[in-house]
Amino acid sequence: MMQALALAQLAQASGDVPVGAIIYDTNGKELARGNNQRELHGDPTAHAEIVAIRSAAKKLGDWRLDGCTLVVTLEPCAMCAGAIAQSRIGHLVFGAWDEKAGAVGSVWDVIRDPRALVKIEVTSGIRSEECAVLLKEFFASYRD
């Protein structure tokens, strides 16, 4: 999670919401990384998770990321939760909860919906306070 937090800080430096993500292969080796790049590229789909998933799929030459683990600093939104399920990631680890748009338990639970075709293990709240502080500080700067 510490590496994902460092990626989140890179996103913040480019004016994006500070979210970072890393995908590990089935052996625990880093496969891909991503951070929010919506502002950087003018792309509404350039969330950290999507950037990392695209990179991992390209590196593997396959859209199926069976058995991989995604570590992300913020609870995924509905778009990202859907992409996680579609890519067949086996384990999702996230830090801070997103009480406004979270789709892994806060607002919706796309990942663990009993009707979901893919079963994904979820570990939540890892270094949640550190992840949340980064986000709170970022959004506080817009309210001043």
Short mmCIF file of C-alpha atoms in Angstrom, two decimals:
data_model
loop_
_atom_site.label_atom_id
_atom_site.label_comp_id
_atom_site.label_asym_id
_atom_site.label_seq_id
_atom_site.Cartn_x
_atom_site.Cartn_y
_atom_site.Cartn_z
CA MET A 1 0.00 0.00 0.00
CA MET A 2 2.92 2.34 0.63
CA GLN A 3 3.92 2.14 -3.04
CA ALA A 4 0.31 2.80 -4.08
CA LEU A 5 0.30 5.86 -1.80
CA ALA A 6 3.46 7.13 -3.53
CA LEU A 7 1.66 6.74 -6.88
CA ALA A 8 -1.31 8.65 -5.46
CA GLN A 9 1.01 11.54 -4.64
CA LEU A 10 2.19 11.57 -8.27
CA ALA A 11 -1.42 11.91 -9.39
CA GLN A 12 -1.90 14.80 -7.02
CA ALA A 13 1.20 16.53 -8.39
CA SER A 14 -0.42 16.55 -11.85
CA GLY A 15 -3.68 17.98 -10.48
CA ASP A 16 -5.57 14.69 -10.24
CA VAL A 17 -7.38 13.14 -7.31
CA PRO A 18 -4.62 11.27 -5.43
CA VAL A 19 -5.33 7.60 -6.07
CA GLY A 20 -2.68 4.99 -6.84
CA ALA A 21 -2.94 1.33 -7.84
CA ILE A 22 -0.56 -1.60 -8.29
CA ILE A 23 -1.27 -5.04 -9.75
CA TYR A 24 0.73 -8.06 -8.61
CA ASP A 25 0.87 -11.35 -10.50
CA THR A 26 0.10 -14.75 -8.99
CA ASN A 27 3.66 -14.95 -7.59
CA GLY A 28 3.43 -11.56 -5.87
CA LYS A 29 5.65 -9.83 -8.43
CA GLU A 30 4.66 -6.33 -9.47
CA LEU A 31 3.01 -6.45 -12.88
CA ALA A 32 1.69 -2.93 -13.44
CA ARG A 33 1.02 0.40 -11.77
CA GLY A 34 -1.32 3.26 -12.31
CA ASN A 35 -2.47 6.52 -10.82
CA ASN A 36 -5.35 8.82 -11.64
CA GLN A 37 -4.66 10.52 -14.98
CA ARG A 38 -8.03 12.05 -15.88
CA GLU A 39 -6.76 15.62 -15.79
CA LEU A 40 -3.45 14.71 -17.38
CA HIS A 41 -5.07 13.06 -20.43
CA GLY A 42 -8.57 14.56 -20.41
CA ASP A 43 -9.91 11.01 -20.15
CA PRO A 44 -12.80 10.33 -17.77
CA THR A 45 -11.90 6.62 -17.68
CA ALA A 46 -8.28 7.18 -16.64
CA HIS A 47 -8.78 6.13 -13.01
CA ALA A 48 -5.79 4.51 -11.30
CA GLU A 49 -7.36 1.04 -11.44
CA ILE A 50 -8.16 1.27 -15.17
CA VAL A 51 -4.67 2.58 -15.98
CA ALA A 52 -3.11 -0.34 -14.05
CA ILE A 53 -5.47 -2.93 -15.56
CA ARG A 54 -4.73 -1.73 -19.11
CA SER A 55 -0.99 -1.85 -18.44
CA ALA A 56 -1.15 -5.34 -16.90
CA ALA A 57 -3.24 -6.72 -19.77
CA LYS A 58 -0.82 -5.26 -22.30
CA LYS A 59 2.18 -6.69 -20.46
CA LEU A 60 0.59 -10.16 -20.24
CA GLY A 61 -0.88 -10.02 -23.74
CA ASP A 62 -4.21 -11.14 -22.28
CA TRP A 63 -7.21 -9.35 -20.80
CA ARG A 64 -7.66 -12.09 -18.21
CA LEU A 65 -5.80 -11.20 -15.03
CA ASP A 66 -6.79 -14.42 -13.24
CA GLY A 67 -5.21 -14.73 -9.82
CA CYS A 68 -3.70 -11.25 -9.84
CA THR A 69 -4.02 -8.88 -6.88
CA LEU A 70 -4.94 -5.21 -7.26
CA VAL A 71 -3.90 -2.86 -4.45
CA VAL A 72 -5.51 0.59 -4.60
CA THR A 73 -5.61 3.49 -2.15
CA LEU A 74 -9.35 4.20 -2.50
CA GLU A 75 -12.39 1.95 -2.68
CA PRO A 76 -13.15 1.51 -6.40
CA CYS A 77 -16.09 3.28 -8.03
CA ALA A 78 -18.72 1.41 -10.07
CA MET A 79 -16.74 1.76 -13.32
CA CYS A 80 -13.55 0.43 -11.76
CA ALA A 81 -15.34 -2.33 -9.84
CA GLY A 82 -16.86 -3.48 -13.14
CA ALA A 83 -13.44 -3.41 -14.82
CA ILE A 84 -11.94 -5.39 -11.94
CA ALA A 85 -14.62 -8.05 -12.34
CA GLN A 86 -14.34 -8.09 -16.14
CA SER A 87 -10.56 -8.53 -15.96
CA ARG A 88 -10.98 -11.50 -13.60
CA ILE A 89 -8.67 -10.10 -10.91
CA GLY A 90 -8.68 -12.55 -8.01
CA HIS A 91 -7.99 -10.29 -5.03
CA LEU A 92 -8.75 -6.62 -4.41
CA VAL A 93 -7.02 -4.75 -1.58
CA PHE A 94 -8.01 -1.15 -0.88
CA GLY A 95 -7.28 1.54 1.66
CA ALA A 96 -9.81 4.32 2.24
CA TRP A 97 -13.56 3.90 1.96
CA ASP A 98 -15.41 6.14 -0.50
CA GLU A 99 -18.69 7.04 1.18
CA LYS A 100 -19.89 8.99 -1.89
CA ALA A 101 -19.08 6.72 -4.83
CA GLY A 102 -17.62 3.48 -3.47
CA ALA A 103 -18.79 0.31 -5.20
CA VAL A 104 -17.22 -2.32 -2.95
CA GLY A 105 -19.42 -1.87 0.10
CA SER A 106 -19.94 1.84 0.79
CA VAL A 107 -22.65 2.84 -1.68
CA TRP A 108 -22.91 -0.30 -3.81
CA ASP A 109 -21.20 -3.67 -3.74
CA VAL A 110 -20.58 -4.55 -7.37
CA ILE A 111 -17.70 -6.91 -6.54
CA ARG A 112 -19.46 -9.07 -3.95
CA ASP A 113 -22.97 -9.02 -5.40
CA PRO A 114 -24.27 -12.61 -5.14
CA ARG A 115 -25.25 -12.44 -8.82
CA ALA A 116 -21.69 -11.63 -9.92
CA LEU A 117 -20.19 -14.17 -12.26
CA VAL A 118 -16.68 -13.79 -10.85
CA LYS A 119 -15.82 -14.23 -7.16
CA ILE A 120 -13.21 -11.77 -5.98
CA GLU A 121 -11.59 -11.79 -2.56
CA VAL A 122 -11.69 -8.33 -0.96
CA THR A 123 -9.46 -6.94 1.77
CA SER A 124 -10.46 -3.44 2.86
CA GLY A 125 -9.18 -0.72 5.15
CA ILE A 126 -5.43 -1.28 4.69
CA ARG A 127 -3.66 1.91 5.84
CA SER A 128 -7.07 3.53 5.49
CA GLU A 129 -6.24 6.57 7.57
CA GLU A 130 -3.14 7.45 5.53
CA CYS A 131 -5.07 6.99 2.29
CA ALA A 132 -7.99 9.09 3.57
CA VAL A 133 -5.77 11.93 4.81
CA LEU A 134 -4.21 12.34 1.37
CA LEU A 135 -7.67 12.63 -0.19
CA LYS A 136 -9.01 14.98 2.51
CA GLU A 137 -6.06 17.32 2.11
CA PHE A 138 -6.47 17.33 -1.67
CA PHE A 139 -10.16 18.21 -1.54
CA ALA A 140 -9.67 20.74 1.27
CA SER A 141 -7.40 22.72 -1.07
CA TYR A 142 -10.39 23.20 -3.42
CA ARG A 143 -12.62 24.49 -0.64
CA ASP A 144 -10.26 27.24 0.56
#
